Short mmCIF file of C-alpha atoms in Angstrom, two decimals:
data_model
loop_
_atom_site.label_atom_id
_atom_site.label_comp_id
_atom_site.label_asym_id
_atom_site.label_seq_id
_atom_site.Cartn_x
_atom_site.Cartn_y
_atom_site.Cartn_z
CA UNK A 1 -4.36 13.49 -13.10
CA UNK A 2 -2.74 12.86 -9.27
CA UNK A 3 0.28 12.63 -9.20
CA UNK A 4 2.36 12.82 -5.36
CA UNK A 5 6.43 13.07 -5.13
CA UNK A 6 8.59 12.54 -2.55
CA UNK A 7 11.48 14.40 -1.61
CA UNK A 8 14.22 14.68 1.39
CA UNK A 9 17.40 13.70 2.15
CA UNK A 10 18.01 10.21 1.07
CA UNK A 11 20.59 9.54 4.55
CA UNK A 12 19.75 9.74 8.54
CA UNK A 13 22.03 9.08 11.14
CA UNK A 14 21.42 6.61 12.86
CA UNK A 15 19.77 8.35 16.10
CA UNK A 16 18.96 11.23 14.30
CA UNK A 17 15.30 12.18 12.20
CA UNK A 18 14.09 11.62 9.15
CA UNK A 19 12.13 14.29 7.16
CA UNK A 20 9.47 14.03 4.00
CA UNK A 21 7.55 15.70 1.90
CA UNK A 22 5.07 14.75 -0.40
CA UNK A 23 3.89 16.82 -2.94
CA UNK A 24 0.37 16.24 -4.47
CA UNK A 25 -0.79 17.49 -7.92
CA UNK A 26 -3.60 17.06 -9.96
CA UNK A 27 -6.45 16.83 -6.31
CA UNK A 28 -6.49 19.86 -3.90
CA UNK A 29 -5.45 18.50 -0.67
CA UNK A 30 -8.22 20.50 1.74
CA UNK A 31 -10.11 17.89 -0.37
CA UNK A 32 -12.22 15.18 1.71
CA UNK A 33 -9.14 12.58 0.79
CA UNK A 34 -6.51 10.72 3.31
CA UNK A 35 -3.48 10.40 3.03
CA UNK A 36 -1.06 8.16 4.12
CA UNK A 37 2.87 7.15 3.83
CA UNK A 38 3.87 3.65 3.70
CA UNK A 39 7.74 1.94 3.92
CA UNK A 40 9.23 -1.00 2.55
CA UNK A 41 12.29 -2.38 3.83
CA UNK A 42 14.76 -3.93 0.84
CA UNK A 43 13.37 -7.27 -0.33
CA UNK A 44 10.70 -6.88 2.35
CA UNK A 45 6.96 -6.14 2.15
CA UNK A 46 4.88 -3.29 2.79
CA UNK A 47 4.31 -1.53 5.92
CA UNK A 48 1.62 1.24 6.81
CA UNK A 49 3.01 4.43 9.15
CA UNK A 50 0.14 6.70 9.03
CA UNK A 51 -2.38 8.53 7.47
CA UNK A 52 -3.51 12.15 8.19
CA UNK A 53 -6.65 13.72 6.96
CA UNK A 54 -7.59 17.75 5.47
CA UNK A 55 -8.10 18.84 8.96
CA UNK A 56 -4.68 17.81 10.19
CA UNK A 57 -6.27 14.74 12.39
CA UNK A 58 -4.11 11.42 12.10
CA UNK A 59 -4.46 7.96 12.85
CA UNK A 60 -0.59 5.47 13.35
CA UNK A 61 0.93 2.61 12.81
CA UNK A 62 1.04 1.42 16.79
CA UNK A 63 4.22 0.09 16.66
CA UNK A 64 5.69 3.49 14.97
CA UNK A 65 3.31 6.24 16.40
CA UNK A 66 5.94 7.56 19.71
CA UNK A 67 8.55 8.48 16.82
CA UNK A 68 6.60 9.71 14.03
CA UNK A 69 4.46 12.81 13.27
CA UNK A 70 2.34 12.95 9.45
CA UNK A 71 1.76 17.39 9.36
CA UNK A 72 0.13 18.78 6.22
CA UNK A 73 0.77 21.95 4.00
CA UNK A 74 -2.73 23.21 2.23
CA UNK A 75 -1.03 26.05 0.79
CA UNK A 76 1.39 24.49 -0.51
CA UNK A 77 -0.74 21.47 -1.37
CA UNK A 78 1.64 18.58 0.15
CA UNK A 79 1.78 16.76 3.32
CA UNK A 80 5.13 15.17 4.91
CA UNK A 81 6.22 12.57 7.11
CA UNK A 82 8.66 12.86 10.56
CA UNK A 83 10.59 9.88 11.91
CA UNK A 84 12.53 10.33 15.07
CA UNK A 85 15.43 7.98 16.35
CA UNK A 86 16.25 6.70 13.36
CA UNK A 87 18.13 3.07 12.98
CA UNK A 88 19.14 0.53 10.69
CA UNK A 89 15.25 -1.01 11.12
CA UNK A 90 13.97 1.83 9.60
CA UNK A 91 16.44 1.81 6.25
CA UNK A 92 13.28 1.28 3.47
CA UNK A 93 11.59 2.76 0.41
CA UNK A 94 9.29 5.50 1.97
CA UNK A 95 6.35 6.12 -0.26
CA UNK A 96 3.10 8.95 0.07
CA UNK A 97 0.07 7.98 -1.28
CA UNK A 98 -3.75 8.98 -1.77
CA UNK A 99 -6.29 6.76 0.15
CA UNK A 100 -8.93 5.26 -1.62
CA UNK A 101 -12.02 3.58 -1.14
CA UNK A 102 -10.66 2.10 1.91
CA UNK A 103 -7.43 1.06 0.08
CA UNK A 104 -4.70 2.88 -1.08
CA UNK A 105 -5.22 4.16 -4.42
CA UNK A 106 -2.47 6.21 -6.04
CA UNK A 107 0.96 6.26 -5.31
CA UNK A 108 4.37 8.46 -5.55
CA UNK A 109 7.62 6.49 -7.29
CA UNK A 110 9.09 5.81 -3.76
CA UNK A 111 12.28 7.40 -1.97
CA UNK A 112 15.25 5.41 -0.51
CA UNK A 113 16.11 6.66 2.73
CA UNK A 114 18.34 4.64 4.71
CA UNK A 115 19.89 5.21 8.03
CA UNK A 116 23.65 4.93 7.90
CA UNK B 1 -3.80 -7.49 14.94
CA UNK B 2 -4.69 -8.73 12.41
CA UNK B 3 -2.59 -11.15 10.14
CA UNK B 4 -2.82 -11.74 6.68
CA UNK B 5 -1.21 -14.89 5.11
CA UNK B 6 -0.44 -15.11 1.83
CA UNK B 7 -0.04 -18.79 -0.57
CA UNK B 8 1.49 -19.54 -2.10
CA UNK B 9 5.11 -17.79 -1.36
CA UNK B 10 5.41 -18.45 -5.37
CA UNK B 11 3.64 -19.51 -7.85
CA UNK B 12 5.28 -20.02 -11.55
CA UNK B 13 3.21 -20.52 -14.66
CA UNK B 14 3.21 -20.60 -18.39
CA UNK B 15 1.61 -17.24 -20.57
CA UNK B 16 -2.26 -17.72 -21.09
CA UNK B 17 -2.86 -19.54 -17.23
CA UNK B 18 -5.05 -18.99 -15.05
CA UNK B 19 -3.81 -18.14 -11.89
CA UNK B 20 -5.34 -17.96 -8.22
CA UNK B 21 -3.53 -16.37 -5.02
CA UNK B 22 -5.04 -16.41 -1.60
CA UNK B 23 -4.63 -14.72 1.13
CA UNK B 24 -5.93 -15.70 4.68
CA UNK B 25 -7.15 -13.33 7.20
CA UNK B 26 -6.55 -14.03 11.63
CA UNK B 27 -9.54 -11.74 11.82
CA UNK B 28 -12.30 -9.86 9.33
CA UNK B 29 -13.58 -6.92 10.38
CA UNK B 30 -15.77 -6.05 7.26
CA UNK B 31 -15.88 -8.34 4.59
CA UNK B 32 -15.18 -6.11 2.11
CA UNK B 33 -12.96 -3.78 3.10
CA UNK B 34 -10.13 -6.25 1.72
CA UNK B 35 -7.29 -5.03 -1.82
CA UNK B 36 -5.02 -6.36 -3.76
CA UNK B 37 -2.20 -4.84 -5.11
CA UNK B 38 0.59 -5.82 -7.48
CA UNK B 39 4.50 -4.06 -7.76
CA UNK B 40 7.20 -4.91 -10.78
CA UNK B 41 10.35 -4.37 -9.76
CA UNK B 42 11.67 -1.02 -9.26
CA UNK B 43 8.05 0.12 -8.82
CA UNK B 44 5.84 1.22 -6.46
CA UNK B 45 2.44 -0.80 -5.71
CA UNK B 46 -0.32 -0.41 -7.89
CA UNK B 47 -3.86 -0.99 -6.98
CA UNK B 48 -5.36 -3.54 -8.88
CA UNK B 49 -9.03 -4.88 -7.02
CA UNK B 50 -10.79 -2.43 -3.69
CA UNK B 51 -13.82 -3.83 -2.01
CA UNK B 52 -12.44 -6.90 -2.35
CA UNK B 53 -14.19 -7.58 -5.58
CA UNK B 54 -13.98 -3.93 -7.59
CA UNK B 55 -11.65 -3.57 -9.72
CA UNK B 56 -9.22 -0.70 -9.47
CA UNK B 57 -9.07 2.15 -12.98
CA UNK B 58 -7.79 0.85 -15.75
CA UNK B 59 -7.04 -2.60 -14.69
CA UNK B 60 -7.96 -4.90 -17.27
CA UNK B 61 -10.86 -7.82 -17.27
CA UNK B 62 -8.81 -10.10 -16.60
CA UNK B 63 -8.33 -9.83 -12.78
CA UNK B 64 -10.70 -10.46 -10.74
CA UNK B 65 -11.16 -10.76 -6.70
CA UNK B 66 -13.22 -12.95 -4.14
CA UNK B 67 -13.73 -13.98 -0.98
CA UNK B 68 -15.00 -17.24 1.02
CA UNK B 69 -15.76 -17.03 5.33
CA UNK B 70 -11.79 -15.33 5.92
CA UNK B 71 -10.32 -16.31 2.06
CA UNK B 72 -9.67 -13.74 -0.40
CA UNK B 73 -8.56 -14.34 -3.76
CA UNK B 74 -7.17 -12.97 -6.22
CA UNK B 75 -7.53 -14.92 -10.10
CA UNK B 76 -5.99 -13.62 -12.91
CA UNK B 77 -7.32 -15.54 -15.96
CA UNK B 78 -5.21 -15.40 -19.59
CA UNK B 79 -1.96 -14.92 -17.25
CA UNK B 80 -0.11 -12.43 -19.96
CA UNK B 81 4.33 -11.65 -19.74
CA UNK B 82 3.96 -8.46 -17.52
CA UNK B 83 2.29 -9.71 -14.81
CA UNK B 84 5.22 -11.23 -13.54
CA UNK B 85 5.24 -8.98 -9.70
CA UNK B 86 4.88 -9.64 -6.30
CA UNK B 87 1.22 -9.77 -5.47
CA UNK B 88 -0.14 -8.02 -1.72
CA UNK B 89 -2.88 -8.26 -0.03
CA UNK B 90 -4.66 -5.78 2.28
CA UNK B 91 -6.74 -5.32 4.83
CA UNK B 92 -8.78 -2.90 6.24
CA UNK B 93 -9.72 -1.66 9.70
CA UNK B 94 -7.33 -3.63 12.40
CA UNK B 95 -4.36 -2.13 14.61
CA UNK B 96 -3.21 -0.89 12.27
CA UNK B 97 -5.76 0.11 10.07
CA UNK B 98 -3.65 -1.13 7.13
CA UNK B 99 -2.29 -4.37 7.31
CA UNK B 100 -0.50 -6.50 4.30
CA UNK B 101 0.12 -10.00 3.48
CA UNK B 102 3.65 -10.99 3.27
CA UNK B 103 3.22 -11.32 -0.79
CA UNK B 104 3.00 -13.99 -3.16
CA UNK B 105 5.88 -13.69 -6.21
CA UNK B 106 4.16 -14.57 -9.68
CA UNK B 107 6.54 -15.63 -12.29
CA UNK B 108 5.57 -16.72 -15.90
CA UNK B 109 7.78 -19.09 -17.75
#
């Protein structure tokens, strides 16, 4: 059973860096799967942030690309998100996701990160 | 950037009714790279449909997906109270790779 669990500070100072980690269980992150980060601002829709392949190859949303880094730690079966220079507009629930067939298959429960 | 426009914004129906949710894409990258998600309050989205019409694991056959040119549809037959949720469409292939519609809120009276 695939499970994903986000963790990280819930509060980030404006202009600081938001750092989150996603622990994956039930599947090896070294398999041929992409893993993504998606966020949802309060009472808003879904925004895809980016994805990472087990080789470390990444794709990012162009609107966030200059501020985002997604990395992978195969030894811990986890992947991480860093978002620099945060503002109030980055306040959102952040989800880590295992990609499926051109879709987003398994989602973590999400973690609220507030820039304040 | 491809824009996905969902309609209606809100849909209010009764248990046992049939719901049809629509999603229009401004650009099509591949007819089948289309998905639908259900999100209930306080929960993560759940994948319902992928590849335009294929049900994800554990999704009842009351949920079905279809397409006609640039219009994609999610149909829920025989609505049940637990179907109350926000539904999002999603397309793969543009820039950004994954784009979402703004959501349709389905209320069961």
